[in-house]
Amino acid sequence: MHTEFQSEDTDDSQRLIELEKMKQTLEQQLQEMAKTVEKQQEMIALSRRDPLTGLRNWQGIPELVNASLCAHCEGVFFIMDLDNFKSVNDTYGHMEGDRVLVKFAKALKNAVDPEDIIARLGGDEFVTFSPGHFDKYEIIAKARRFIQQIERSLVTPGRLIRVTVSIGIASAPQEGVTYEALYANADKALYSVKNEGKNGYRFYASLSKTENSAIVYSRPHCSLEEITQKLKEPKIVGSYEVEYTNFEKIYRFMERNLIRENREVQCILFTLEEYIDANAIVTKQQLEHLQHAIVYSLRKGDVTTKYSSTQLLALLIDANRENADMVANRILRKYRAEAGNDQMNILYDIQQLMAGDKASCR
């Protein structure tokens, strides 16, 4: 009996040891799983942050805004775009451009309220969502605060290009009850500001109005000398690049004046021919290569613009048809040298401003 009792006691001890080992193994596995989940959460959090500014990125803001709208049902969406940012990049390089973006982000953080949600969507496009109810005067005060504080923070001694900010505004629930709807409507208001002089803000609700007073500018009172100093052209290389709306105005100005002085002006349209079957990203890259070739092949007095996702326009001042053909072919050679294996065939049309027939060539 004594011997049998010893055997059972030994078996129980062995089972306890095995159970303890199993417990330790499970604890280790749980710890490893917890570490894996923590790392995954960190990676997800990083993927939703802009590495340059530290703000949320385009992936990190829609969910937060939609959750806030579900909770509050009201709020104001501001979309902001830097004015003249491309000129900073082209003139001073992308490192200076990055410094401008970091300064912008810091100024925006200081200008918003604690409950506001802010993000950099990409490039020089930023958004802010303010949850809750605001009357029109509170929204105006906030937009002006953004513009003034950000502009002051972006002043850099020695840099000739003045960087300002344009803002489009949409309110919930009147102009949307989701992030996507508010973004789309605020973007339309922003586009209007950019086309009508920049450095201001506009409400989406005012787009139906035709009067210019719908766009509100935050420019300080200045003397003529101060204004003309700001208008002086910075040191740039290549042609003068503008948005299409401004290109239209320049075109009509030339119709009225340069043609009357018997000066020849040629208009050239460049088109990516094989865009239908091409990947959208590749097409965008090829258009950028062509745009670079055009801008840097022309003179400072020439004017260029992007007409569509596959077409670019150029105005050549004091150039006849033969000169224009030579310039177009020089541009195409430069494009082919830069475009790489994905290069596309480019068609171009040339037309003399207010004169004669249009000719096409490949």
GROMACS .gro file of C-alpha atoms in nm:
model
  362
    1MET     CA    1   0.000   0.000   0.000
    2HIS     CA    2   0.280   0.236   0.084
    3THR     CA    3   0.451   0.175  -0.252
    4GLU     CA    4   0.132   0.240  -0.450
    5PHE     CA    5   0.075   0.568  -0.262
    6GLN     CA    6   0.425   0.688  -0.362
    7SER     CA    7   0.351   0.610  -0.730
    8GLU     CA    8   0.028   0.814  -0.735
    9ASP     CA    9   0.197   1.107  -0.564
   10THR     CA   10   0.474   1.105  -0.821
   11ASP     CA   11   0.225   1.102  -1.109
   12ASP     CA   12   0.040   1.402  -0.965
   13SER     CA   13   0.361   1.599  -0.929
   14GLN     CA   14   0.457   1.521  -1.288
   15ARG     CA   15   0.116   1.640  -1.411
   16LEU     CA   16   0.151   1.961  -1.213
   17ILE     CA   17   0.492   2.023  -1.369
   18GLU     CA   18   0.352   1.964  -1.719
   19LEU     CA   19   0.057   2.192  -1.652
   20GLU     CA   20   0.290   2.466  -1.530
   21LYS     CA   21   0.499   2.431  -1.847
   22MET     CA   22   0.184   2.452  -2.060
   23LYS     CA   23   0.079   2.763  -1.866
   24GLN     CA   24   0.420   2.926  -1.925
   25THR     CA   25   0.407   2.836  -2.296
   26LEU     CA   26   0.059   2.986  -2.332
   27GLU     CA   27   0.166   3.302  -2.151
   28GLN     CA   28   0.466   3.338  -2.385
   29GLN     CA   29   0.242   3.287  -2.688
   30LEU     CA   30  -0.005   3.545  -2.558
   31GLN     CA   31   0.278   3.791  -2.498
   32GLU     CA   32   0.408   3.735  -2.853
   33MET     CA   33   0.057   3.781  -2.993
   34ALA     CA   34   0.015   4.103  -2.793
   35LYS     CA   35   0.348   4.233  -2.927
   36THR     CA   36   0.243   4.144  -3.282
   37VAL     CA   37  -0.091   4.322  -3.243
   38GLU     CA   38   0.085   4.626  -3.093
   39LYS     CA   39   0.330   4.638  -3.385
   40GLN     CA   40   0.044   4.607  -3.634
   41GLN     CA   41  -0.141   4.890  -3.461
   42GLU     CA   42   0.174   5.103  -3.471
   43MET     CA   43   0.214   5.030  -3.844
   44ILE     CA   44  -0.150   5.119  -3.909
   45ALA     CA   45  -0.109   5.442  -3.711
   46LEU     CA   46   0.208   5.530  -3.904
   47SER     CA   47   0.038   5.456  -4.236
   48ARG     CA   48  -0.224   5.717  -4.143
   49ARG     CA   49   0.032   5.987  -4.063
   50ASP     CA   50   0.212   6.217  -4.303
   51PRO     CA   51   0.585   6.153  -4.243
   52LEU     CA   52   0.688   6.510  -4.332
   53THR     CA   53   0.450   6.712  -4.114
   54GLY     CA   54   0.332   6.457  -3.859
   55LEU     CA   55  -0.032   6.538  -3.938
   56ARG     CA   56  -0.288   6.276  -4.035
   57ASN     CA   57  -0.284   6.191  -4.404
   58TRP     CA   58  -0.563   6.119  -4.654
   59GLN     CA   59  -0.609   5.772  -4.504
   60GLY     CA   60  -0.628   5.896  -4.146
   61ILE     CA   61  -0.900   6.162  -4.163
   62PRO     CA   62  -1.218   6.034  -4.340
   63GLU     CA   63  -1.305   5.786  -4.065
   64LEU     CA   64  -1.255   6.046  -3.790
   65VAL     CA   65  -1.464   6.311  -3.967
   66ASN     CA   66  -1.745   6.066  -4.043
   67ALA     CA   67  -1.746   5.948  -3.679
   68SER     CA   68  -1.763   6.309  -3.562
   69LEU     CA   69  -2.051   6.381  -3.800
   70CYS     CA   70  -2.240   6.080  -3.664
   71ALA     CA   71  -2.191   6.212  -3.311
   72HIS     CA   72  -2.250   6.585  -3.367
   73CYS     CA   73  -2.437   6.602  -3.703
   74GLU     CA   74  -2.285   6.951  -3.751
   75GLY     CA   75  -1.945   7.093  -3.835
   76VAL     CA   76  -1.738   7.305  -4.073
   77PHE     CA   77  -1.496   7.167  -4.331
   78PHE     CA   78  -1.205   7.386  -4.447
   79ILE     CA   79  -0.986   7.282  -4.741
   80MET     CA   80  -0.665   7.485  -4.781
   81ASP     CA   81  -0.417   7.519  -5.063
   82LEU     CA   82  -0.090   7.713  -5.066
   83ASP     CA   83  -0.064   7.990  -5.325
   84ASN     CA   84   0.258   8.002  -5.533
   85PHE     CA   85   0.391   7.680  -5.377
   86LYS     CA   86   0.490   7.537  -5.716
   87SER     CA   87   0.698   7.848  -5.786
   88VAL     CA   88   0.883   7.794  -5.456
   89ASN     CA   89   0.965   7.436  -5.557
   90ASP     CA   90   1.071   7.536  -5.908
   91THR     CA   91   1.279   7.835  -5.798
   92TYR     CA   92   1.432   7.723  -5.467
   93GLY     CA   93   1.409   7.344  -5.486
   94HIS     CA   94   1.204   7.078  -5.310
   95MET     CA   95   1.397   7.104  -4.983
   96GLU     CA   96   1.276   7.461  -4.944
   97GLY     CA   97   0.931   7.345  -5.048
   98ASP     CA   98   0.936   7.084  -4.770
   99ARG     CA   99   1.038   7.351  -4.519
  100VAL     CA  100   0.739   7.560  -4.627
  101LEU     CA  101   0.505   7.262  -4.576
  102VAL     CA  102   0.645   7.194  -4.227
  103LYS     CA  103   0.601   7.562  -4.132
  104PHE     CA  104   0.247   7.555  -4.270
  105ALA     CA  105   0.161   7.246  -4.064
  106LYS     CA  106   0.303   7.401  -3.747
  107ALA     CA  107   0.111   7.726  -3.803
  108LEU     CA  108  -0.209   7.534  -3.870
  109LYS     CA  109  -0.170   7.336  -3.546
  110ASN     CA  110  -0.134   7.663  -3.356
  111ALA     CA  111  -0.435   7.820  -3.529
  112VAL     CA  112  -0.692   7.541  -3.482
  113ASP     CA  113  -0.904   7.467  -3.177
  114PRO     CA  114  -0.826   7.162  -2.958
  115GLU     CA  115  -1.120   6.957  -3.088
  116ASP     CA  116  -1.042   7.024  -3.457
  117ILE     CA  117  -0.929   6.743  -3.687
  118ILE     CA  118  -0.648   6.839  -3.927
  119ALA     CA  119  -0.466   6.654  -4.204
  120ARG     CA  120  -0.234   6.693  -4.500
  121LEU     CA  121  -0.394   6.517  -4.796
  122GLY     CA  122  -0.086   6.545  -5.018
  123GLY     CA  123   0.122   6.809  -5.193
  124ASP     CA  124   0.020   7.149  -5.055
  125GLU     CA  125  -0.341   7.050  -4.978
  126PHE     CA  126  -0.452   7.052  -4.614
  127VAL     CA  127  -0.793   7.013  -4.448
  128THR     CA  128  -0.946   7.102  -4.111
  129PHE     CA  129  -1.277   6.983  -3.971
  130SER     CA  130  -1.433   7.171  -3.679
  131PRO     CA  131  -1.713   6.966  -3.515
  132GLY     CA  132  -2.024   7.133  -3.373
  133HIS     CA  133  -2.241   7.431  -3.456
  134PHE     CA  134  -2.091   7.765  -3.573
  135ASP     CA  135  -2.261   8.075  -3.706
  136LYS     CA  136  -2.131   8.247  -4.017
  137TYR     CA  137  -1.937   8.512  -3.826
  138GLU     CA  138  -1.754   8.250  -3.619
  139ILE     CA  139  -1.656   8.066  -3.939
  140ILE     CA  140  -1.535   8.390  -4.100
  141ALA     CA  141  -1.326   8.472  -3.793
  142LYS     CA  142  -1.170   8.127  -3.805
  143ALA     CA  143  -1.091   8.145  -4.178
  144ARG     CA  144  -0.928   8.486  -4.132
  145ARG     CA  145  -0.726   8.352  -3.840
  146PHE     CA  146  -0.600   8.064  -4.054
  147ILE     CA  147  -0.501   8.296  -4.339
  148GLN     CA  148  -0.328   8.559  -4.126
  149GLN     CA  149  -0.139   8.327  -3.891
  150ILE     CA  150  -0.027   8.093  -4.168
  151GLU     CA  151   0.085   8.377  -4.397
  152ARG     CA  152   0.289   8.535  -4.117
  153SER     CA  153   0.458   8.203  -4.044
  154LEU     CA  154   0.558   8.158  -4.409
  155VAL     CA  155   0.744   8.487  -4.447
  156THR     CA  156   1.109   8.404  -4.522
  157PRO     CA  157   1.375   8.678  -4.551
  158GLY     CA  158   1.548   8.669  -4.887
  159ARG     CA  159   1.280   8.463  -5.062
  160LEU     CA  160   1.117   8.666  -5.338
  161ILE     CA  161   0.810   8.447  -5.375
  162ARG     CA  162   0.529   8.530  -5.134
  163VAL     CA  163   0.336   8.225  -5.013
  164THR     CA  164  -0.025   8.273  -4.903
  165VAL     CA  165  -0.325   8.044  -4.850
  166SER     CA  166  -0.664   7.999  -5.019
  167ILE     CA  167  -0.956   7.831  -4.840
  168GLY     CA  168  -1.280   7.665  -4.949
  169ILE     CA  169  -1.550   7.611  -4.686
  170ALA     CA  170  -1.844   7.370  -4.663
  171SER     CA  171  -2.078   7.322  -4.365
  172ALA     CA  172  -2.258   7.014  -4.235
  173PRO     CA  173  -2.536   6.921  -4.263
  174GLN     CA  174  -2.636   7.185  -4.522
  175GLU     CA  175  -2.362   7.098  -4.774
  176GLY     CA  176  -2.297   6.736  -4.685
  177VAL     CA  177  -2.323   6.482  -4.406
  178THR     CA  178  -2.013   6.278  -4.497
  179TYR     CA  179  -1.643   6.354  -4.534
  180GLU     CA  180  -1.662   6.281  -4.906
  181ALA     CA  181  -1.950   6.523  -4.970
  182LEU     CA  182  -1.798   6.802  -4.763
  183TYR     CA  183  -1.460   6.758  -4.932
  184ALA     CA  184  -1.613   6.774  -5.281
  185ASN     CA  185  -1.811   7.091  -5.207
  186ALA     CA  186  -1.533   7.270  -5.018
  187ASP     CA  187  -1.298   7.187  -5.308
  188LYS     CA  188  -1.534   7.362  -5.552
  189ALA     CA  189  -1.527   7.673  -5.333
  190LEU     CA  190  -1.146   7.655  -5.315
  191TYR     CA  191  -1.123   7.630  -5.695
  192SER     CA  192  -1.326   7.948  -5.723
  193VAL     CA  193  -1.088   8.134  -5.488
  194LYS     CA  194  -0.780   8.012  -5.678
  195ASN     CA  195  -0.926   8.132  -6.007
  196GLU     CA  196  -1.027   8.473  -5.878
  197GLY     CA  197  -0.702   8.598  -5.726
  198LYS     CA  198  -0.610   8.357  -5.441
  199ASN     CA  199  -0.527   8.457  -5.081
  200GLY     CA  200  -0.886   8.446  -4.958
  201TYR     CA  201  -1.175   8.222  -4.859
  202ARG     CA  202  -1.515   8.134  -5.001
  203PHE     CA  203  -1.822   7.946  -4.879
  204TYR     CA  204  -1.963   7.672  -5.101
  205ALA     CA  205  -2.308   7.821  -5.034
  206SER     CA  206  -2.203   8.139  -5.219
  207LEU     CA  207  -2.107   7.966  -5.547
  208SER     CA  208  -2.451   8.028  -5.693
  209LYS     CA  209  -2.395   8.400  -5.652
  210THR     CA  210  -2.242   8.583  -5.945
  211GLU     CA  211  -2.119   8.885  -5.759
  212ASN     CA  212  -1.744   8.900  -5.686
  213SER     CA  213  -1.818   8.992  -5.325
  214ALA     CA  214  -1.892   8.623  -5.262
  215ILE     CA  215  -1.514   8.575  -5.243
  216VAL     CA  216  -1.362   8.742  -4.941
  217TYR     CA  217  -0.998   8.845  -4.950
  218SER     CA  218  -0.779   8.887  -4.647
  219ARG     CA  219  -0.526   9.121  -4.800
  220PRO     CA  220  -0.399   9.401  -4.575
  221HIS     CA  221  -0.435   9.769  -4.666
  222CYS     CA  222  -0.122   9.861  -4.869
  223SER     CA  223   0.031  10.150  -5.057
  224LEU     CA  224   0.082  10.129  -5.434
  225GLU     CA  225   0.457  10.090  -5.382
  226GLU     CA  226   0.400   9.791  -5.153
  227ILE     CA  227   0.158   9.632  -5.400
  228THR     CA  228   0.390   9.673  -5.701
  229GLN     CA  229   0.679   9.536  -5.498
  230LYS     CA  230   0.479   9.219  -5.431
  231LEU     CA  231   0.380   9.199  -5.799
  232LYS     CA  232   0.739   9.199  -5.922
  233GLU     CA  233   0.825   8.880  -6.103
  234PRO     CA  234   1.051   8.642  -5.910
  235LYS     CA  235   1.359   8.498  -6.075
  236ILE     CA  236   1.223   8.203  -6.272
  237VAL     CA  237   1.354   7.979  -6.549
  238GLY     CA  238   1.156   7.904  -6.863
  239SER     CA  239   0.806   8.011  -6.959
  240TYR     CA  240   0.539   8.168  -6.741
  241GLU     CA  241   0.313   7.886  -6.617
  242VAL     CA  242  -0.046   7.968  -6.516
  243GLU     CA  243  -0.380   7.798  -6.450
  244TYR     CA  244  -0.610   7.768  -6.750
  245THR     CA  245  -0.851   8.043  -6.640
  246ASN     CA  246  -0.563   8.290  -6.627
  247PHE     CA  247  -0.436   8.157  -6.961
  248GLU     CA  248  -0.771   8.255  -7.114
  249LYS     CA  249  -0.733   8.608  -6.983
  250ILE     CA  250  -0.378   8.637  -7.118
  251TYR     CA  251  -0.491   8.500  -7.456
  252ARG     CA  252  -0.764   8.764  -7.482
  253PHE     CA  253  -0.526   9.037  -7.368
  254MET     CA  254  -0.290   8.943  -7.650
  255GLU     CA  255  -0.577   8.943  -7.898
  256ARG     CA  256  -0.654   9.302  -7.801
  257ASN     CA  257  -0.301   9.437  -7.784
  258LEU     CA  258  -0.017   9.239  -7.941
  259ILE     CA  259  -0.207   9.160  -8.260
  260ARG     CA  260  -0.295   9.527  -8.297
  261GLU     CA  261   0.079   9.601  -8.285
  262ASN     CA  262   0.142   9.348  -8.568
  263ARG     CA  263   0.334   9.115  -8.335
  264GLU     CA  264   0.303   8.746  -8.417
  265VAL     CA  265   0.187   8.507  -8.147
  266GLN     CA  266   0.159   8.132  -8.202
  267CYS     CA  267  -0.063   7.901  -7.996
  268ILE     CA  268   0.051   7.537  -7.968
  269LEU     CA  269  -0.155   7.247  -7.833
  270PHE     CA  270   0.034   6.931  -7.729
  271THR     CA  271  -0.168   6.608  -7.689
  272LEU     CA  272  -0.070   6.266  -7.555
  273GLU     CA  273  -0.192   6.038  -7.834
  274GLU     CA  274  -0.199   5.694  -7.667
  275TYR     CA  275  -0.368   5.790  -7.343
  276ILE     CA  276  -0.680   5.569  -7.388
  277ASP     CA  277  -0.501   5.238  -7.325
  278ALA     CA  278  -0.245   5.374  -7.080
  279ASN     CA  279  -0.239   5.339  -6.705
  280ALA     CA  280  -0.365   5.659  -6.538
  281ILE     CA  281  -0.052   5.691  -6.324
  282VAL     CA  282   0.176   5.645  -6.625
  283THR     CA  283  -0.024   5.903  -6.823
  284LYS     CA  284   0.007   6.152  -6.538
  285GLN     CA  285   0.384   6.095  -6.519
  286GLN     CA  286   0.424   6.137  -6.895
  287LEU     CA  287   0.223   6.459  -6.892
  288GLU     CA  288   0.455   6.589  -6.619
  289HIS     CA  289   0.759   6.501  -6.833
  290LEU     CA  290   0.604   6.685  -7.127
  291GLN     CA  291   0.512   6.981  -6.905
  292HIS     CA  292   0.872   7.004  -6.781
  293ALA     CA  293   1.004   6.988  -7.137
  294ILE     CA  294   0.768   7.268  -7.249
  295VAL     CA  295   0.826   7.503  -6.956
  296TYR     CA  296   1.203   7.480  -6.966
  297SER     CA  297   1.233   7.490  -7.348
  298LEU     CA  298   1.047   7.821  -7.382
  299ARG     CA  299   1.141   8.179  -7.299
  300LYS     CA  300   1.031   8.381  -6.997
  301GLY     CA  301   0.794   8.580  -7.217
  302ASP     CA  302   0.604   8.269  -7.332
  303VAL     CA  303   0.302   8.134  -7.144
  304THR     CA  304   0.199   7.772  -7.075
  305THR     CA  305  -0.091   7.595  -6.904
  306LYS     CA  306  -0.238   7.250  -6.846
  307TYR     CA  307  -0.563   7.225  -7.044
  308SER     CA  308  -0.667   6.872  -6.949
  309SER     CA  309  -0.521   6.546  -6.815
  310THR     CA  310  -0.371   6.478  -7.159
  311GLN     CA  311  -0.317   6.823  -7.315
  312LEU     CA  312  -0.092   7.125  -7.262
  313LEU     CA  313  -0.109   7.470  -7.423
  314ALA     CA  314   0.164   7.723  -7.498
  315LEU     CA  315   0.167   8.080  -7.632
  316LEU     CA  316   0.485   8.180  -7.816
  317ILE     CA  317   0.538   8.555  -7.826
  318ASP     CA  318   0.705   8.717  -8.133
  319ALA     CA  319   0.729   8.386  -8.319
  320ASN     CA  320   0.624   8.291  -8.671
  321ARG     CA  321   0.503   7.948  -8.786
  322GLU     CA  322   0.851   7.828  -8.876
  323ASN     CA  323   0.986   7.929  -8.535
  324ALA     CA  324   0.694   7.754  -8.366
  325ASP     CA  325   0.764   7.428  -8.554
  326MET     CA  326   1.129   7.443  -8.449
  327VAL     CA  327   1.033   7.504  -8.086
  328ALA     CA  328   0.775   7.222  -8.087
  329ASN     CA  329   1.027   6.974  -8.221
  330ARG     CA  330   1.288   7.088  -7.968
  331ILE     CA  331   1.031   7.027  -7.692
  332LEU     CA  332   0.955   6.678  -7.824
  333ARG     CA  333   1.327   6.589  -7.833
  334LYS     CA  334   1.363   6.703  -7.473
  335TYR     CA  335   1.053   6.508  -7.373
  336ARG     CA  336   1.181   6.185  -7.534
  337ALA     CA  337   1.517   6.226  -7.360
  338GLU     CA  338   1.345   6.248  -7.019
  339ALA     CA  339   1.040   6.024  -7.059
  340GLY     CA  340   1.208   5.681  -7.051
  341ASN     CA  341   1.047   5.356  -7.162
  342ASP     CA  342   0.691   5.473  -7.095
  343GLN     CA  343   0.710   5.766  -7.339
  344MET     CA  344   0.401   5.829  -7.550
  345ASN     CA  345   0.352   5.966  -7.896
  346ILE     CA  346   0.281   6.341  -7.888
  347LEU     CA  347   0.069   6.529  -8.142
  348TYR     CA  348   0.080   6.906  -8.171
  349ASP     CA  349  -0.132   7.169  -8.345
  350ILE     CA  350  -0.017   7.523  -8.419
  351GLN     CA  351  -0.237   7.825  -8.484
  352GLN     CA  352  -0.139   8.187  -8.521
  353LEU     CA  353  -0.337   8.407  -8.286
  354MET     CA  354  -0.630   8.568  -8.474
  355ALA     CA  355  -0.477   8.475  -8.806
  356GLY     CA  356  -0.543   8.229  -9.082
  357ASP     CA  357  -0.574   7.854  -9.091
  358LYS     CA  358  -0.476   7.598  -8.833
  359ALA     CA  359  -0.220   7.339  -8.932
  360SER     CA  360  -0.146   7.005  -8.769
  361CYS     CA  361   0.162   6.793  -8.768
  362ARG     CA  362   0.303   6.498  -8.580
   0.00000   0.00000   0.00000
